[in-house]
Tab-separated table of C-alpha atoms in Angstrom:
chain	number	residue	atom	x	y	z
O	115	UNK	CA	233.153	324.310	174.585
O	116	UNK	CA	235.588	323.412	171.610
O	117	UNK	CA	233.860	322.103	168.500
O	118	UNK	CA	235.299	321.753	165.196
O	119	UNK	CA	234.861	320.520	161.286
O	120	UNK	CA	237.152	318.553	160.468
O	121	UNK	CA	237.959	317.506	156.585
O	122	UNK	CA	239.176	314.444	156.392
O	123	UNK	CA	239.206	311.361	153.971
O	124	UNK	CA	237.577	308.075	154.420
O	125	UNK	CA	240.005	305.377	155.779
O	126	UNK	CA	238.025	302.326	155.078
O	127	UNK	CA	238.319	302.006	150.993
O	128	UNK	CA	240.522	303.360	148.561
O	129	UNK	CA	237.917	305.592	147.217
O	130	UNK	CA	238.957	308.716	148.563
O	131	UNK	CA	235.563	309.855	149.839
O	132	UNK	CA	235.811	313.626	151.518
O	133	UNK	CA	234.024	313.744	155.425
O	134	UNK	CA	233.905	316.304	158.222
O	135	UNK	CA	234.441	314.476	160.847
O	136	UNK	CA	232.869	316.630	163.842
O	137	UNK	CA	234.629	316.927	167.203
O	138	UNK	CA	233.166	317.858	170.147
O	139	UNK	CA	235.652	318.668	173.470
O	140	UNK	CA	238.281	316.669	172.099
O	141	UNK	CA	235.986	313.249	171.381
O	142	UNK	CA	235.087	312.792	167.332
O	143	UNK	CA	231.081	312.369	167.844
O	144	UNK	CA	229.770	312.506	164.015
O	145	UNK	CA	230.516	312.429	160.163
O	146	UNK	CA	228.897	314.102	157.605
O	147	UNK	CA	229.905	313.564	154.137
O	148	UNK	CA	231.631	316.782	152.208
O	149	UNK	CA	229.287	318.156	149.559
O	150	UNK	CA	232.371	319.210	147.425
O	151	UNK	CA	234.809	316.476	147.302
O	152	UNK	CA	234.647	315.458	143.548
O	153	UNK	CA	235.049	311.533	144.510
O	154	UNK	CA	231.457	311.879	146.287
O	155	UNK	CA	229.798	314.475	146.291
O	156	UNK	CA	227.995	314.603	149.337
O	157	UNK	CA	227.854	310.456	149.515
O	158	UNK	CA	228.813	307.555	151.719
O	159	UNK	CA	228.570	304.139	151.839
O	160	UNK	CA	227.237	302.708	155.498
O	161	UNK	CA	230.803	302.158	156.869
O	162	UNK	CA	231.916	305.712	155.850
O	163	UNK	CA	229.031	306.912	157.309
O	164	UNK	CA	230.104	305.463	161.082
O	165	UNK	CA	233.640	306.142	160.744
O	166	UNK	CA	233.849	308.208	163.658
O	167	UNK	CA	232.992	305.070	165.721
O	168	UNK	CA	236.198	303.234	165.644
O	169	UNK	CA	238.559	306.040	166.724
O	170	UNK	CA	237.385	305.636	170.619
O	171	UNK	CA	236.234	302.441	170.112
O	172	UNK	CA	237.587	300.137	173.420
O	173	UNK	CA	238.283	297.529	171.078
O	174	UNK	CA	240.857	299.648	169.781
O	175	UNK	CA	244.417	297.645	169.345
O	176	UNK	CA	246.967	299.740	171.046
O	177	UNK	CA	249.706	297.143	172.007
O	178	UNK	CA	251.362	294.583	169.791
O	179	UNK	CA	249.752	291.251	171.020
O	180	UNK	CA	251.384	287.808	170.614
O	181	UNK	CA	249.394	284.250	170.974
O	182	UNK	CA	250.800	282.335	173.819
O	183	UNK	CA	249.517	279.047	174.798
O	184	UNK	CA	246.111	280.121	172.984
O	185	UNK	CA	245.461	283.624	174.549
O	186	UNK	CA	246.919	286.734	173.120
O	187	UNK	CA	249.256	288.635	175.418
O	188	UNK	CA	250.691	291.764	174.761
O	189	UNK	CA	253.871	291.851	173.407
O	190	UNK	CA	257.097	294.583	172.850
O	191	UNK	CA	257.108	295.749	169.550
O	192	UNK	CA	260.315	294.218	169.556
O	193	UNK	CA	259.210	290.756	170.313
O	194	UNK	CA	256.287	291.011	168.275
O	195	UNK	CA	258.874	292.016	165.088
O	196	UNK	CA	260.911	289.429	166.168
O	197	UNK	CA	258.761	287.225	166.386
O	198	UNK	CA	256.594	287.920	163.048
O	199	UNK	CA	260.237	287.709	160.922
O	200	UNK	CA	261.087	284.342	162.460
O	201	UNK	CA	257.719	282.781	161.680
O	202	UNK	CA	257.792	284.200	157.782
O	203	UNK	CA	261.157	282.927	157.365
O	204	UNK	CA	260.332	279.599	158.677
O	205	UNK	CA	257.455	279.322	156.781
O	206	UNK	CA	259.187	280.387	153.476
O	207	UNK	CA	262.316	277.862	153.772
O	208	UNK	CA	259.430	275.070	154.868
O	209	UNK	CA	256.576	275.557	152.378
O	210	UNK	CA	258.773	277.833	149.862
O	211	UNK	CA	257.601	281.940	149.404
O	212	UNK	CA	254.265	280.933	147.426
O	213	UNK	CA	253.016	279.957	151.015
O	214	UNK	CA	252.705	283.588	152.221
O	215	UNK	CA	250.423	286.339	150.871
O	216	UNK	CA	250.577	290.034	151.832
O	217	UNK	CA	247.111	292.096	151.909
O	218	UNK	CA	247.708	295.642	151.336
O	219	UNK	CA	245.553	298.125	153.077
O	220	UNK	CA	243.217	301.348	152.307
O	221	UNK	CA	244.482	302.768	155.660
O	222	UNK	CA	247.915	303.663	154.728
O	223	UNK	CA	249.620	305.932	152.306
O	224	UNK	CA	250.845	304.751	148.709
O	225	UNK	CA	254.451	304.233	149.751
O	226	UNK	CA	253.624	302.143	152.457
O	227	UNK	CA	251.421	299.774	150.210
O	228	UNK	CA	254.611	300.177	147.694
O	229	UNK	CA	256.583	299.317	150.320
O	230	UNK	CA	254.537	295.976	151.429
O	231	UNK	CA	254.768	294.946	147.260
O	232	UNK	CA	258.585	295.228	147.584
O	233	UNK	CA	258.681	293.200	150.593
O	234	UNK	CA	256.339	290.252	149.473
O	235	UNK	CA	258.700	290.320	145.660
O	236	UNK	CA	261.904	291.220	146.716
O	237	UNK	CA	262.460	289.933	150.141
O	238	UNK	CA	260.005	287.302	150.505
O	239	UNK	CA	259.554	285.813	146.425
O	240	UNK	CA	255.856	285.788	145.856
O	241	UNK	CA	253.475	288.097	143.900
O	242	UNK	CA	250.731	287.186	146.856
O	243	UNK	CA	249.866	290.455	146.986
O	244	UNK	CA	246.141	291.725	147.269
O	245	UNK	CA	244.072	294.352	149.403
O	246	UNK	CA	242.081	294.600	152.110
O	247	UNK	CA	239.086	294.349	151.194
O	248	UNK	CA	239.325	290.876	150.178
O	249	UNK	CA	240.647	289.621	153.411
J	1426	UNK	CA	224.222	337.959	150.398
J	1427	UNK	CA	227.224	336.321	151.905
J	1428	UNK	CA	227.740	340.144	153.761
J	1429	UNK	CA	224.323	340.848	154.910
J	1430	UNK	CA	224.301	337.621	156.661
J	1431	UNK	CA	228.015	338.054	158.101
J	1432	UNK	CA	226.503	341.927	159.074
J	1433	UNK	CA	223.883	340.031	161.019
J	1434	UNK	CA	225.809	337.379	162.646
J	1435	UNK	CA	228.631	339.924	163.548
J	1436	UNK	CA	226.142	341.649	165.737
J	1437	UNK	CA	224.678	338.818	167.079
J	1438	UNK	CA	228.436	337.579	168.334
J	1439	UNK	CA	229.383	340.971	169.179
J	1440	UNK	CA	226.403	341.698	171.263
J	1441	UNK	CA	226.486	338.186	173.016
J	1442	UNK	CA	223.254	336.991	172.218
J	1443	UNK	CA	224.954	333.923	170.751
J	1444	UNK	CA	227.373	331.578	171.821
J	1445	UNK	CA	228.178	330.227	168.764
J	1446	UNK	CA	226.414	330.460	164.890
J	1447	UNK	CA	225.895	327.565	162.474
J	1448	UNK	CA	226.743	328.271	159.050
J	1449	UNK	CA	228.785	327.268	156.406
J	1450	UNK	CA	232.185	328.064	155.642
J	1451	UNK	CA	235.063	327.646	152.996
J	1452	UNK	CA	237.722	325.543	154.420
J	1453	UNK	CA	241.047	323.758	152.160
J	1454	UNK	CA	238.982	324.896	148.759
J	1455	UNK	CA	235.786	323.136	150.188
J	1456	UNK	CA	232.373	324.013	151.602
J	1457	UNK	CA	230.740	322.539	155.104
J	1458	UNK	CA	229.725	323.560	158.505
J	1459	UNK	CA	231.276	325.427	160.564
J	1460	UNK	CA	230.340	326.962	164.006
J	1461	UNK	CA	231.080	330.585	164.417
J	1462	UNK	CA	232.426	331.308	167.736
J	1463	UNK	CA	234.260	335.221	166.743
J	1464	UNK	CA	232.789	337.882	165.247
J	1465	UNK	CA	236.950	337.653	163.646
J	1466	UNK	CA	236.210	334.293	161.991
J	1467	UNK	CA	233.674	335.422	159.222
J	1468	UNK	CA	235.226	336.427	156.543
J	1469	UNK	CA	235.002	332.746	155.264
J	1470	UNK	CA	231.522	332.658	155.801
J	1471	UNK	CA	229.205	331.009	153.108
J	1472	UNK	CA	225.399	330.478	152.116
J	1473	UNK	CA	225.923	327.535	150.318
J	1474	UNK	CA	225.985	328.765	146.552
J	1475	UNK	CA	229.135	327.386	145.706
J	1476	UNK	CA	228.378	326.656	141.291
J	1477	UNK	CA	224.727	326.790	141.790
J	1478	UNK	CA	221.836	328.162	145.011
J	1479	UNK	CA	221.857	325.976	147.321
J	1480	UNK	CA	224.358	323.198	146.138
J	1481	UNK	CA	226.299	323.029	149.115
J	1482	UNK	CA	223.737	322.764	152.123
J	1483	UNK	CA	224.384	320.730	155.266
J	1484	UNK	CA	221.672	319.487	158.002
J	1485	UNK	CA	222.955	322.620	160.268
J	1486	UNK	CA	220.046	321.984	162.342
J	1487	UNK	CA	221.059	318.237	163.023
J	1488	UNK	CA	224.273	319.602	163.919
J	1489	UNK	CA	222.437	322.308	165.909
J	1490	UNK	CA	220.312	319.398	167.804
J	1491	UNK	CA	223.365	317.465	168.612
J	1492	UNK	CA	225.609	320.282	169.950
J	1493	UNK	CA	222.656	321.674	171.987
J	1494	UNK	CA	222.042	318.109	173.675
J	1495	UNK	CA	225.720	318.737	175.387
J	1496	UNK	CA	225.261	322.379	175.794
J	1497	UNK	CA	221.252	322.563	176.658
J	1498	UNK	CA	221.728	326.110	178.705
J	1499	UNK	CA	223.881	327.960	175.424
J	1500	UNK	CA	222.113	330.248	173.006
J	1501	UNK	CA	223.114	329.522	168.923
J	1502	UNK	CA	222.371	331.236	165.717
J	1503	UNK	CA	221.854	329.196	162.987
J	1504	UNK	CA	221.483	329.629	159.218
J	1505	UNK	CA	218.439	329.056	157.457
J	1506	UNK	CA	216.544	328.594	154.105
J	1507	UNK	CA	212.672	328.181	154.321
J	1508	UNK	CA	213.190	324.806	154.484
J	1509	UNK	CA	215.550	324.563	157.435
J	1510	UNK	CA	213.202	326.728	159.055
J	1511	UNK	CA	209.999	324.317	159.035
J	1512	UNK	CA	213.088	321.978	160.103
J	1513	UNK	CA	213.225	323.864	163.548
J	1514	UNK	CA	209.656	324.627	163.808
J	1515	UNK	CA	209.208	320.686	163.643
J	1516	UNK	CA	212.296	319.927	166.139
J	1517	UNK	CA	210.600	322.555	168.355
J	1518	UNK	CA	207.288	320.649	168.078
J	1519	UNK	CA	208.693	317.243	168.593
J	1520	UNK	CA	210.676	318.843	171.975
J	1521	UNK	CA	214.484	318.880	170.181
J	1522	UNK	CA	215.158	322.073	170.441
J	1523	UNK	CA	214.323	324.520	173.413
J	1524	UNK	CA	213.036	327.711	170.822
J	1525	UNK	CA	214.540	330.230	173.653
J	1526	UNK	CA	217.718	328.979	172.639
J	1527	UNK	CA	217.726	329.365	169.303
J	1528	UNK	CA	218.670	332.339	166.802
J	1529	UNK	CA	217.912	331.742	163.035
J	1530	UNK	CA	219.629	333.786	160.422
J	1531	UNK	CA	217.077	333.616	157.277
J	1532	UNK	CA	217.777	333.827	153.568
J	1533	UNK	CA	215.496	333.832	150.792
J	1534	UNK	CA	216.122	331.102	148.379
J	1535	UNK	CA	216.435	332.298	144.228
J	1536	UNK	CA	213.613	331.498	141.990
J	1537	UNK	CA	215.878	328.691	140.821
J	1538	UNK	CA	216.261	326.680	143.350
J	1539	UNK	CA	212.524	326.806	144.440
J	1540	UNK	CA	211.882	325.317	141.300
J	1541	UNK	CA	214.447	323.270	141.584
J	1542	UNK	CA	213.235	321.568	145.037
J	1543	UNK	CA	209.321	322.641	143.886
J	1544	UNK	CA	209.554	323.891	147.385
J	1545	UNK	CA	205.971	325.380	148.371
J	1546	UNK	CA	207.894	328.079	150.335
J	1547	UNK	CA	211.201	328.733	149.646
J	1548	UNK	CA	211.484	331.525	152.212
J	1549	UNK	CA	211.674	331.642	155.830
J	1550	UNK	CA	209.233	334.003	157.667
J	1551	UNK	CA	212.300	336.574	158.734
J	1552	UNK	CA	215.144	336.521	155.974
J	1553	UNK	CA	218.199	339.077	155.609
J	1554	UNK	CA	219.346	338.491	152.534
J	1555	UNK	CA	217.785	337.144	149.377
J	1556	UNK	CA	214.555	338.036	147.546
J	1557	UNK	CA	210.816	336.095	148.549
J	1558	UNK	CA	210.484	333.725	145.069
J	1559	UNK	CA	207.231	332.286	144.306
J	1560	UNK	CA	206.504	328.697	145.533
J	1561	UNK	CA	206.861	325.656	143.094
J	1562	UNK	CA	204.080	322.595	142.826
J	1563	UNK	CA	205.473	319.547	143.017
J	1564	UNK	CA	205.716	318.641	139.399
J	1565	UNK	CA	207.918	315.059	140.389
J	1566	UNK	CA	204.393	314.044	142.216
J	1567	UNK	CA	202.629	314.718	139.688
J	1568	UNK	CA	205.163	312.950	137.008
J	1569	UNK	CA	204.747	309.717	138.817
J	1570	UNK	CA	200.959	309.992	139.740
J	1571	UNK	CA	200.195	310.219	135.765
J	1572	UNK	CA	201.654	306.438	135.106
J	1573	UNK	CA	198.944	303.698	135.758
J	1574	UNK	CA	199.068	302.064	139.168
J	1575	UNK	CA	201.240	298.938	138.296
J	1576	UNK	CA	203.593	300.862	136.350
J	1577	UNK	CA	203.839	303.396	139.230
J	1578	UNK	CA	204.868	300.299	141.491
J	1579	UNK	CA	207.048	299.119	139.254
J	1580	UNK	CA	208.869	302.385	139.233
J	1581	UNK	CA	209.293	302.438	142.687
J	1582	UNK	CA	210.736	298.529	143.011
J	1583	UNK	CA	213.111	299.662	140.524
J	1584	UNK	CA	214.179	302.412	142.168
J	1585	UNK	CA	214.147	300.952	145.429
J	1586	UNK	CA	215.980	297.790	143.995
J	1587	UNK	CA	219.222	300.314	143.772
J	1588	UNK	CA	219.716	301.451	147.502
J	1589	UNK	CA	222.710	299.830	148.882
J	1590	UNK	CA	221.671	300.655	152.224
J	1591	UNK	CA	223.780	303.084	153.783
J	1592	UNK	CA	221.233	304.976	155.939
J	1593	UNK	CA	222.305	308.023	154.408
J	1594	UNK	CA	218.393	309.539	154.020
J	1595	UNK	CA	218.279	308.473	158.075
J	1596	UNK	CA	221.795	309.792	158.845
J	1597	UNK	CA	221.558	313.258	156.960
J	1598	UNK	CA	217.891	313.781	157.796
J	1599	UNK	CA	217.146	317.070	160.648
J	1600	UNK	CA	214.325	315.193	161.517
J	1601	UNK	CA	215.474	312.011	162.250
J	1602	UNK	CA	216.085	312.140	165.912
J	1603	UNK	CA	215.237	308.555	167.789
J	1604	UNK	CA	217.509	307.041	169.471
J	1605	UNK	CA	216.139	303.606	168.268
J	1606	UNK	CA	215.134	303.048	164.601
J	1607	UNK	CA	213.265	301.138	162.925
J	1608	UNK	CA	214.817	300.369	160.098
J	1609	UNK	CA	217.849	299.147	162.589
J	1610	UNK	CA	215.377	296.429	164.124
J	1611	UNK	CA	215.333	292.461	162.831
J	1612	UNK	CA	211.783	292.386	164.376
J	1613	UNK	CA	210.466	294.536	161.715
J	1614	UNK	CA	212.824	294.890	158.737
J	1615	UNK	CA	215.151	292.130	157.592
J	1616	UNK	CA	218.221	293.907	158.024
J	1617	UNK	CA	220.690	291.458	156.568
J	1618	UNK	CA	219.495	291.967	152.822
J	1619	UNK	CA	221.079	293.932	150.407
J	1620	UNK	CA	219.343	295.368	148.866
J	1621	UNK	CA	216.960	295.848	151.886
J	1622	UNK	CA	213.712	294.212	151.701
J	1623	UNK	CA	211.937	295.762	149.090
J	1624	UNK	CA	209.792	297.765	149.414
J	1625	UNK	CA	209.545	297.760	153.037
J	1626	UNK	CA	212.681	299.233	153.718
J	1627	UNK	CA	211.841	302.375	151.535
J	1628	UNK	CA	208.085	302.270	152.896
J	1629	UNK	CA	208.620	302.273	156.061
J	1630	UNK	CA	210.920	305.269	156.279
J	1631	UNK	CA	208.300	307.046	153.988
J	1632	UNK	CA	205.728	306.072	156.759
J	1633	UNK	CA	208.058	307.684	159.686
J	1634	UNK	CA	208.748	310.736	157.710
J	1635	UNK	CA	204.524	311.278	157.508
J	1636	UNK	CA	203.807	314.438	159.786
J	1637	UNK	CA	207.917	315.117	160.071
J	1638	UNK	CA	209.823	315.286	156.459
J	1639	UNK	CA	209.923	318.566	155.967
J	1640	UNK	CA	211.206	318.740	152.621
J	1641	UNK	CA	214.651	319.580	152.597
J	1642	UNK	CA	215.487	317.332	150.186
J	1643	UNK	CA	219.254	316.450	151.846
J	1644	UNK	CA	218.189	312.808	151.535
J	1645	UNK	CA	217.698	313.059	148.074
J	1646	UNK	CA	221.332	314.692	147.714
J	1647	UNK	CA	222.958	311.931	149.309
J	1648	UNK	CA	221.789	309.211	148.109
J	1649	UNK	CA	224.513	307.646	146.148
J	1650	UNK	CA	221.871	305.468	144.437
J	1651	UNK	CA	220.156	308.114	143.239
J	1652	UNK	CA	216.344	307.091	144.052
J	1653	UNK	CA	214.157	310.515	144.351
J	1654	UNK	CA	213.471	310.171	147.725
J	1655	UNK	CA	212.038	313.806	147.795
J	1656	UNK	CA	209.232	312.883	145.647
J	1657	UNK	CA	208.227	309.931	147.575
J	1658	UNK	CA	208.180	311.805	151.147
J	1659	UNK	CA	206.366	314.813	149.321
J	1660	UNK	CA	203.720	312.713	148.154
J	1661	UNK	CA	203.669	311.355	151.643
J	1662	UNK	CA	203.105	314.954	152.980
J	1663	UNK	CA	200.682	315.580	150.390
J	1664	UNK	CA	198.365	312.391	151.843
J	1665	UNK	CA	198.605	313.950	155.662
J	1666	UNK	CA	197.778	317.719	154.528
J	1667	UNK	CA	194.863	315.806	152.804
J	1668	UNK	CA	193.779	313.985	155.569
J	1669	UNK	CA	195.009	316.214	158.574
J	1670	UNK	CA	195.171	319.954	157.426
J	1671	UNK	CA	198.798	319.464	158.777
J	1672	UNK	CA	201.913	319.934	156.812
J	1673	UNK	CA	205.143	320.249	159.245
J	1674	UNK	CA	207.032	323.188	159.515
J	1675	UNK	CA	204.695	325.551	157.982
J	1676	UNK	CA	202.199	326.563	161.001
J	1677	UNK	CA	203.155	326.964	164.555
J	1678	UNK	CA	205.255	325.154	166.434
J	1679	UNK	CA	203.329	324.440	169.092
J	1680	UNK	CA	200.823	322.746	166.855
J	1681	UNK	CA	201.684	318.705	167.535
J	1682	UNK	CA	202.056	316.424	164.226
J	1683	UNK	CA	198.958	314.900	164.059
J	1684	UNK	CA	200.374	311.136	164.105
J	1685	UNK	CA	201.506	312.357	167.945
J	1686	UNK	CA	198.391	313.017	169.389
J	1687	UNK	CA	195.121	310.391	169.951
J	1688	UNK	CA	192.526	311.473	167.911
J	1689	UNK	CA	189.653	310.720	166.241
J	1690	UNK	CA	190.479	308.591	162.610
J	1691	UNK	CA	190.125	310.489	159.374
J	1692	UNK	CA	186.939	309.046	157.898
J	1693	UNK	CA	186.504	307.993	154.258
């Protein structure tokens, strides 16, 4: 029997709520919120409260996956890179850079979100730039 | 009364009467639980009176119900105020727990927090550390009950009218143990709306928690719309100790809730 508490932070907002997520034999099977997190105290929201259920969830995307004659196939990370920078650049010297928008996400650290900002103004010419949570 | 309680546990490890303890421990600068597996491992060991009693407790019993499920054969220990204690008496009525397998570790809440939760006995009936406070009437009930009838209905549809529906009362609660709920079902709630049909919704978790809520008060702690659930689920235990004689938690445990058993109807 291996069980453990594990603190954690919510991945679904930028909040910053604290959890323990509990883990039972290797398989996350619960969250409770963390009474002493300042952000909240002891309170989720609903999706916080089931965030254990996407980390063995079978929907899970593991593999890149590329749409081919209208059924996603899985892909190289390679190809799919490849793939994904030949389609913005077309796109861009078609419809010119205000045709693309970038959604940051909750689920990755500050730099990378700095990182996608750069991209979309720097590389690509557009302040399209918004989060997640509006997608 | 952090050591007493480590004293107790340490023997209980040591001796191998226990697989494993429930109780709460610091961890990164924070408080939660924490299942003891070493007599080695307790010198982090916590009752939950991190700025003030009883601000940091956890539903170790839900915890306790869950982990038991997988490991039905395994003895635990497990930490409790008076109020987690009618918490296992009612589990142990409602066939959750197996009683053989369990080990509480009792403290005695301080005359501050039994005011605090007007908690009618903030004691378990075996404690190790801590000192027996008096019990507190439920002043809240009261509070409401003094406003006329429509304003007392318009309290709670304000109240209700702020719950953004995150099933935290159901998700925290040791005594909410289907496996299907209610509140989950189209056929009976609307569960689309937010905020939830009101005051169904509320109602009808008030309804399930007659004969069960055992006044913990955990739901009222994490609800991040602050509604004072605890006052509405103690009146609710104050209408079936009127009409039943039953409140749970507080006789024995093999004593079944009296909205389990066919009997005859309270008469009025």
């Amino acid at each position: 029997m291996d069980y453990r508490t594990v603190l954690t932070t919510c991945a679904y907002c930028g909040c910053g709520c604290g959890l323990y997520l509990e883990v039972l034999d290797g398989r996350v099977v619960n969250t409770i919120p963390c009474k002493t997190t300042p952000v909240n105290e002891g309170k989720l929201c609903v999706k916080g409260w089931n965030i254990h259920e996407f980390i063995h969830s079978p929907n899970r995307l593991t593999r890149p996956l590329i749409r081919k004659n209208g059924a996603l196939t899985e892909a190289s990370w390679e190809e799919a890179l490849d793939y994904t920078a030949g389609r913005l650049w077309e796109i861009k010297e078609k419809h010119g850079s205000d045709s693309l928008a970038f959604l940051a996400s909750a689920k990755v650290t500050n730099e990378e979100n700095y990182l996608i900002q750069k991209f979309a103004r720097a590389a690509v010419g557009t302040n399209n730039v918004d989060h997640c949570a509006r997608l | 009364m952090n050591e007493k309680v480590k004293a107790k546990v340490k023997e209980l490890l040591a001796s191998g009467r226990i697989k494993g303890f429930w109780g709460l421990r610091t961890m990164q600068g924070n408080i939660g639980p924490f299942l003891f597996s070493s007599p080695d491992d307790l010198d982090e060991l916590v009752v939950g009176d991190r700025e003030r009693p009883g601000d940091t407790r956890y539903p170790l019993n839900k915890l306790l119900v869950n982990l038991a499920r997988c490991y039905p054969e395994e003895v635990f220990g497990v930490l409790v105020r008076g109020c987690d204690e009618r918490g296992l008496k009612t589990l142990y009525s409602w066939n959750q727990l197996n009683p053989e397998k369990v080990v509480p570790v009792g403290i005695a809440c301080p005359q501050e927090l039994a005011e605090a939760c007007e908690c009618l006995k903030p004691f378990p009936d075996e404690f190790v550390a801590g000192e027996k406070a008096e019990g507190s009437e439920f002043v809240s009930v009261a509070n409401v009950e003094s406003l006329s009838l429509e304003s007392r209905l318009e309290h709670w549809l304000d109240q209700f009218a702020k719950c953004i529906k995150c099933y935290g009362c159901r998700d925290i609660c040791p005594v909410c143990f289907c496996k299907e709920c209610t509140l989950e079902k189209d056929d009976f709630i609307h569960t689309g709306d937010l905020p939830p049909e009101n005051p169904i919704f509320h109602l009808t978790r008030a309804v399930h928690m007659a004969g069960r809520c055992i006044d913990c008060g955990l739901c009222n702690e994490a609800c991040p719309a602050d509604i004072p659930l605890r006052t509405l689920y103690k009146k609710v235990a104050d209408i079936i100790d009127e009409e039943f004689h039953y409140r749970p938690g507080y006789g024995d445990p093999k004593e079944k809730s009296p909205l389990n058993i066919l009997g005859e109807a309270p008469k009025h």
